[in-house]
PDB file of C-alpha atoms in Angstrom:
ATOM      1  CA  MET W   1     102.851  83.124 115.273  1.00  0.00           C
ATOM      2  CA  ALA W   2     103.399  85.938 113.037  1.00  0.00           C
ATOM      3  CA  VAL W   3     103.113  89.712 113.024  1.00  0.00           C
ATOM      4  CA  ARG W   4     100.495  90.805 110.681  1.00  0.00           C
ATOM      5  CA  PRO W   5     100.209  94.232 108.802  1.00  0.00           C
ATOM      6  CA  ILE W   6      97.806  96.590 110.418  1.00  0.00           C
ATOM      7  CA  SER W   7      95.221  98.240 108.180  1.00  0.00           C
ATOM      8  CA  ILE W   8      95.032 102.097 108.213  1.00  0.00           C
ATOM      9  CA  THR W   9      91.814 103.903 108.021  1.00  0.00           C
ATOM     10  CA  GLY W  10      90.231 103.773 104.542  1.00  0.00           C
ATOM     11  CA  GLU W  11      90.615 100.098 104.177  1.00  0.00           C
ATOM     12  CA  PRO W  12      87.083  98.846 103.581  1.00  0.00           C
ATOM     13  CA  VAL W  13      87.231  95.995 106.216  1.00  0.00           C
ATOM     14  CA  LEU W  14      87.615  98.722 108.830  1.00  0.00           C
ATOM     15  CA  HIS W  15      84.382 100.501 107.761  1.00  0.00           C
ATOM     16  CA  GLU W  16      82.092  97.382 107.711  1.00  0.00           C
ATOM     17  CA  ARG W  17      80.363  95.369 110.343  1.00  0.00           C
ATOM     18  CA  ALA W  18      82.401  92.199 111.000  1.00  0.00           C
ATOM     19  CA  THR W  19      80.937  88.683 110.575  1.00  0.00           C
ATOM     20  CA  GLU W  20      80.025  86.295 113.405  1.00  0.00           C
ATOM     21  CA  ILE W  21      82.553  83.551 113.988  1.00  0.00           C
ATOM     22  CA  THR W  22      81.138  79.980 113.592  1.00  0.00           C
ATOM     23  CA  GLU W  23      84.225  77.900 113.226  1.00  0.00           C
ATOM     24  CA  PHE W  24      86.407  77.325 116.318  1.00  0.00           C
ATOM     25  CA  ASP W  25      89.352  75.656 114.579  1.00  0.00           C
ATOM     26  CA  ASP W  26      93.108  75.766 114.167  1.00  0.00           C
ATOM     27  CA  ALA W  27      92.754  78.649 111.650  1.00  0.00           C
ATOM     28  CA  LEU W  28      91.030  80.750 114.438  1.00  0.00           C
ATOM     29  CA  ARG W  29      93.649  79.777 116.943  1.00  0.00           C
ATOM     30  CA  THR W  30      96.425  80.884 114.543  1.00  0.00           C
ATOM     31  CA  LEU W  31      94.683  84.153 113.897  1.00  0.00           C
ATOM     32  CA  VAL W  32      94.347  84.881 117.593  1.00  0.00           C
ATOM     33  CA  ALA W  33      97.984  83.990 118.198  1.00  0.00           C
ATOM     34  CA  ASP W  34      99.016  86.264 115.379  1.00  0.00           C
ATOM     35  CA  MET W  35      96.892  89.088 116.632  1.00  0.00           C
ATOM     36  CA  PHE W  36      98.384  88.947 120.147  1.00  0.00           C
ATOM     37  CA  GLU W  37     101.870  88.937 118.459  1.00  0.00           C
ATOM     38  CA  THR W  38     100.933  91.902 116.317  1.00  0.00           C
ATOM     39  CA  MET W  39      99.412  93.847 119.202  1.00  0.00           C
ATOM     40  CA  ASP W  40     102.357  93.220 121.437  1.00  0.00           C
ATOM     41  CA  THR W  41     104.875  94.281 118.769  1.00  0.00           C
ATOM     42  CA  ALA W  42     102.847  97.427 117.792  1.00  0.00           C
ATOM     43  CA  PRO W  43     102.655  98.034 120.825  1.00  0.00           C
ATOM     44  CA  GLY W  44      98.896  98.319 121.711  1.00  0.00           C
ATOM     45  CA  VAL W  45      96.457  97.331 124.413  1.00  0.00           C
ATOM     46  CA  GLY W  46      93.786  95.941 121.973  1.00  0.00           C
ATOM     47  CA  LEU W  47      93.459  94.751 118.355  1.00  0.00           C
ATOM     48  CA  ALA W  48      90.362  93.791 116.479  1.00  0.00           C
ATOM     49  CA  GLY W  49      90.133  91.371 113.657  1.00  0.00           C
ATOM     50  CA  PRO W  50      89.350  94.063 110.991  1.00  0.00           C
ATOM     51  CA  GLN W  51      92.482  95.824 111.946  1.00  0.00           C
ATOM     52  CA  VAL W  52      94.470  92.901 110.567  1.00  0.00           C
ATOM     53  CA  GLY W  53      92.333  92.683 107.492  1.00  0.00           C
ATOM     54  CA  VAL W  54      90.021  89.995 108.807  1.00  0.00           C
ATOM     55  CA  GLY W  55      86.286  90.891 108.959  1.00  0.00           C
ATOM     56  CA  LEU W  56      85.442  88.642 111.840  1.00  0.00           C
ATOM     57  CA  ARG W  57      83.924  89.590 115.216  1.00  0.00           C
ATOM     58  CA  LEU W  58      86.900  89.179 117.607  1.00  0.00           C
ATOM     59  CA  PHE W  59      89.487  91.292 119.472  1.00  0.00           C
ATOM     60  CA  VAL W  60      92.378  90.645 121.661  1.00  0.00           C
ATOM     61  CA  TYR W  61      93.299  92.829 124.643  1.00  0.00           C
ATOM     62  CA  SER W  62      96.287  93.168 127.126  1.00  0.00           C
ATOM     63  CA  PHE W  63      96.192  95.684 129.957  1.00  0.00           C
ATOM     64  CA  VAL W  64      97.651  96.083 133.454  1.00  0.00           C
ATOM     65  CA  ASP W  65      95.305  98.009 135.742  1.00  0.00           C
ATOM     66  CA  ASP W  66      96.126 100.359 138.573  1.00  0.00           C
ATOM     67  CA  ASP W  67      95.978  97.331 140.963  1.00  0.00           C
ATOM     68  CA  ASP W  68      98.693  95.570 138.931  1.00  0.00           C
ATOM     69  CA  ARG W  69      96.069  93.061 137.598  1.00  0.00           C
ATOM     70  CA  THR W  70      96.794  91.808 134.090  1.00  0.00           C
ATOM     71  CA  TRP W  71      93.834  91.564 131.837  1.00  0.00           C
ATOM     72  CA  ARG W  72      94.712  89.563 128.715  1.00  0.00           C
ATOM     73  CA  GLY W  73      92.400  87.674 126.426  1.00  0.00           C
ATOM     74  CA  VAL W  74      90.347  87.264 123.405  1.00  0.00           C
ATOM     75  CA  ALA W  75      86.649  88.157 123.049  1.00  0.00           C
ATOM     76  CA  ILE W  76      84.860  86.336 120.204  1.00  0.00           C
ATOM     77  CA  ASN W  77      81.303  87.265 119.070  1.00  0.00           C
ATOM     78  CA  PRO W  78      81.094  89.814 121.947  1.00  0.00           C
ATOM     79  CA  THR W  79      78.243  91.980 123.119  1.00  0.00           C
ATOM     80  CA  LEU W  80      78.760  95.002 125.101  1.00  0.00           C
ATOM     81  CA  TRP W  81      76.498  96.953 127.562  1.00  0.00           C
ATOM     82  CA  GLN W  82      77.687 100.281 128.799  1.00  0.00           C
ATOM     83  CA  SER W  83      76.871 102.838 131.480  1.00  0.00           C
ATOM     84  CA  PRO W  84      75.541 106.217 130.496  1.00  0.00           C
ATOM     85  CA  LEU W  85      78.118 108.773 129.478  1.00  0.00           C
ATOM     86  CA  SER W  86      79.319 111.353 132.041  1.00  0.00           C
ATOM     87  CA  ILE W  87      78.143 114.905 131.433  1.00  0.00           C
ATOM     88  CA  GLU W  88      81.220 116.398 133.053  1.00  0.00           C
ATOM     89  CA  PRO W  89      83.546 118.349 130.768  1.00  0.00           C
ATOM     90  CA  LEU W  90      85.846 116.261 128.636  1.00  0.00           C
ATOM     91  CA  ASP W  91      89.334 115.781 130.150  1.00  0.00           C
ATOM     92  CA  ASP W  92      91.677 116.257 127.141  1.00  0.00           C
ATOM     93  CA  ASP W  93      94.502 114.323 128.683  1.00  0.00           C
ATOM     94  CA  GLY W  94      92.751 111.782 130.872  1.00  0.00           C
ATOM     95  CA  GLU W  95      90.309 110.726 128.173  1.00  0.00           C
ATOM     96  CA  SER W  96      92.719 110.726 125.263  1.00  0.00           C
ATOM     97  CA  GLU W  97      93.062 107.601 123.182  1.00  0.00           C
ATOM     98  CA  GLY W  98      94.765 106.457 119.972  1.00  0.00           C
ATOM     99  CA  CYS W  99      94.198 103.732 117.415  1.00  0.00           C
ATOM    100  CA  LEU W 100      96.700 101.455 115.629  1.00  0.00           C
ATOM    101  CA  SER W 101      94.655 102.025 112.394  1.00  0.00           C
ATOM    102  CA  ILE W 102      95.283 105.841 112.698  1.00  0.00           C
ATOM    103  CA  PRO W 103      98.821 105.453 113.786  1.00  0.00           C
ATOM    104  CA  GLY W 104     100.666 108.056 115.898  1.00  0.00           C
ATOM    105  CA  GLU W 105      97.543 110.217 116.746  1.00  0.00           C
ATOM    106  CA  ARG W 106      95.780 110.660 119.987  1.00  0.00           C
ATOM    107  CA  PHE W 107      92.599 112.613 120.681  1.00  0.00           C
ATOM    108  CA  PRO W 108      90.115 112.959 123.650  1.00  0.00           C
ATOM    109  CA  LEU W 109      86.919 110.978 123.413  1.00  0.00           C
ATOM    110  CA  ARG W 110      84.172 110.388 125.994  1.00  0.00           C
ATOM    111  CA  ARG W 111      83.599 106.827 126.726  1.00  0.00           C
ATOM    112  CA  ALA W 112      81.401 105.085 129.402  1.00  0.00           C
ATOM    113  CA  ASP W 113      83.222 104.496 132.722  1.00  0.00           C
ATOM    114  CA  ASP W 114      81.755 100.987 133.213  1.00  0.00           C
ATOM    115  CA  VAL W 115      80.840  98.242 130.749  1.00  0.00           C
ATOM    116  CA  LEU W 116      79.708  94.553 130.717  1.00  0.00           C
ATOM    117  CA  LEU W 117      81.394  92.510 128.163  1.00  0.00           C
ATOM    118  CA  ARG W 118      79.924  89.094 127.198  1.00  0.00           C
ATOM    119  CA  ALA W 119      81.704  86.939 124.707  1.00  0.00           C
ATOM    120  CA  VAL W 120      83.114  83.392 124.146  1.00  0.00           C
ATOM    121  CA  ASP W 121      86.650  82.259 124.263  1.00  0.00           C
ATOM    122  CA  LEU W 122      88.703  80.204 121.787  1.00  0.00           C
ATOM    123  CA  HIS W 123      86.824  77.104 122.794  1.00  0.00           C
ATOM    124  CA  GLY W 124      83.411  78.681 122.430  1.00  0.00           C
ATOM    125  CA  GLU W 125      83.045  78.838 126.132  1.00  0.00           C
ATOM    126  CA  PRO W 126      81.009  81.937 127.288  1.00  0.00           C
ATOM    127  CA  PHE W 127      82.451  84.446 129.777  1.00  0.00           C
ATOM    128  CA  GLU W 128      81.688  87.942 131.037  1.00  0.00           C
ATOM    129  CA  ILE W 129      83.854  90.803 132.467  1.00  0.00           C
ATOM    130  CA  GLU W 130      82.563  93.808 134.296  1.00  0.00           C
ATOM    131  CA  ALA W 131      85.222  96.505 133.386  1.00  0.00           C
ATOM    132  CA  HIS W 132      85.801 100.008 134.610  1.00  0.00           C
ATOM    133  CA  GLY W 133      88.026 102.821 133.658  1.00  0.00           C
ATOM    134  CA  TRP W 134      90.718 102.181 130.999  1.00  0.00           C
ATOM    135  CA  LEU W 135      89.674  98.487 130.537  1.00  0.00           C
ATOM    136  CA  ALA W 136      86.145  99.590 129.848  1.00  0.00           C
ATOM    137  CA  ARG W 137      87.598 102.182 127.256  1.00  0.00           C
ATOM    138  CA  ILE W 138      89.644  99.392 125.643  1.00  0.00           C
ATOM    139  CA  PHE W 139      86.562  97.130 125.235  1.00  0.00           C
ATOM    140  CA  GLN W 140      84.423  99.968 123.837  1.00  0.00           C
ATOM    141  CA  HIS W 141      87.218 100.902 121.331  1.00  0.00           C
ATOM    142  CA  GLU W 142      87.662  97.370 120.169  1.00  0.00           C
ATOM    143  CA  TYR W 143      83.993  96.623 120.015  1.00  0.00           C
ATOM    144  CA  ASP W 144      83.462  99.660 117.873  1.00  0.00           C
ATOM    145  CA  HIS W 145      85.933  98.182 115.319  1.00  0.00           C
ATOM    146  CA  LEU W 146      83.625  95.195 114.967  1.00  0.00           C
ATOM    147  CA  ASP W 147      80.855  97.511 113.921  1.00  0.00           C
ATOM    148  CA  GLY W 148      83.045  99.372 111.403  1.00  0.00           C
ATOM    149  CA  VAL W 149      83.431 102.416 113.637  1.00  0.00           C
ATOM    150  CA  LEU W 150      86.864 103.959 114.324  1.00  0.00           C
ATOM    151  CA  TYR W 151      87.321 106.288 117.268  1.00  0.00           C
ATOM    152  CA  ALA W 152      87.839 109.197 114.903  1.00  0.00           C
ATOM    153  CA  ASP W 153      84.287 108.669 113.730  1.00  0.00           C
ATOM    154  CA  ARG W 154      83.153 109.673 117.238  1.00  0.00           C
ATOM    155  CA  LEU W 155      85.281 112.642 117.831  1.00  0.00           C
ATOM    156  CA  GLU W 156      83.608 115.982 118.586  1.00  0.00           C
ATOM    157  CA  HIS W 157      84.634 119.315 117.100  1.00  0.00           C
ATOM    158  CA  PRO W 158      87.449 120.505 116.882  1.00  0.00           C
ATOM    159  CA  PHE W 159      89.122 117.142 117.174  1.00  0.00           C
ATOM    160  CA  GLY W 160      87.114 115.413 114.392  1.00  0.00           C
ATOM    161  CA  LYS W 161      88.229 118.237 112.035  1.00  0.00           C
ATOM    162  CA  VAL W 162      91.934 117.826 113.033  1.00  0.00           C
ATOM    163  CA  VAL W 163      91.993 114.183 112.548  1.00  0.00           C
ATOM    164  CA  ALA W 164      90.268 114.448 109.181  1.00  0.00           C
ATOM    165  CA  LYS W 165      93.028 116.886 108.148  1.00  0.00           C
ATOM    166  CA  THR W 166      95.691 114.461 109.475  1.00  0.00           C
ATOM    167  CA  ILE W 167      94.165 111.574 107.505  1.00  0.00           C
ATOM    168  CA  ARG W 168      94.249 113.691 104.233  1.00  0.00           C
ATOM    169  CA  LYS W 169      97.765 114.951 104.968  1.00  0.00           C
ATOM    170  CA  SER W 170      99.073 111.429 105.617  1.00  0.00           C
ATOM    171  CA  SER W 171      97.361 110.114 102.309  1.00  0.00           C
ATOM    172  CA  TRP W 172      95.282 107.717 104.372  1.00  0.00           C
ATOM    173  CA  GLY W 173      91.584 107.261 103.969  1.00  0.00           C
ATOM    174  CA  VAL W 174      91.964 105.010 100.829  1.00  0.00           C
ATOM    175  CA  PRO W 175      92.102 101.282 100.459  1.00  0.00           C
ATOM    176  CA  GLY W 176      95.434  99.407 100.536  1.00  0.00           C
ATOM    177  CA  LYS W 177      97.266 101.331 103.390  1.00  0.00           C
ATOM    178  CA  THR W 178      99.023  99.299 106.075  1.00  0.00           C
ATOM    179  CA  TRP W 179     101.884  99.384 108.366  1.00  0.00           C
ATOM    180  CA  MET W 180     104.007  96.583 109.787  1.00  0.00           C
ATOM    181  CA  PRO W 181     104.767  96.642 113.527  1.00  0.00           C
ATOM    182  CA  GLY W 182     108.311  96.142 114.302  1.00  0.00           C
ATOM    183  CA  VAL W 183     109.321  97.211 110.713  1.00  0.00           C
ATOM    184  CA  ASP W 184     107.555 100.440 109.712  1.00  0.00           C
ATOM    185  CA  HIS W 185     107.397 103.748 111.542  1.00  0.00           C
ATOM    186  CA  PRO W 186     103.727 103.844 112.428  1.00  0.00           C
ATOM    187  CA  GLU W 187     103.241 107.509 111.676  1.00  0.00           C
ATOM    188  CA  GLY W 188     103.468 106.909 107.992  1.00  0.00           C
TER     189      GLY W 188
END
């Protein structure tokens, strides 16, 4: 296992639809192990292939819910169904999320409360998870990465304007920017 550099917004692989996985081999198992190591070192609760420069449709996740149940796994070639979005006012604190590809920043974003994730595991075996709350948020966030969408792309005014300014100020938004978990300070 190895920690891989995390791509920062502007890297083309982050802004393109990832490709379906067809080979379930040692290279894929190594990639997944590296992604877990990278996510844990960052630290994060999810990490998608494009975030480590690999344009494949997979993500890893690790989260402990309010019932102390640990959710840790890999979703390969996932599909995601989500419940309708709430029309209640956005909770700036309770609905705030961050992204390892926009390091050090957090902004509120409305996500569906409930999702159904269907994917295959490292052996190509199908599974599904009904997720609620933060686990549902994690799945939506990581699934977006597989379609070339970063959470900043979904932010409403004034948060979208603030993150755009932060990206410019940090000299991000161009190809070639990465940071190394456990080595670099993620805010720059």
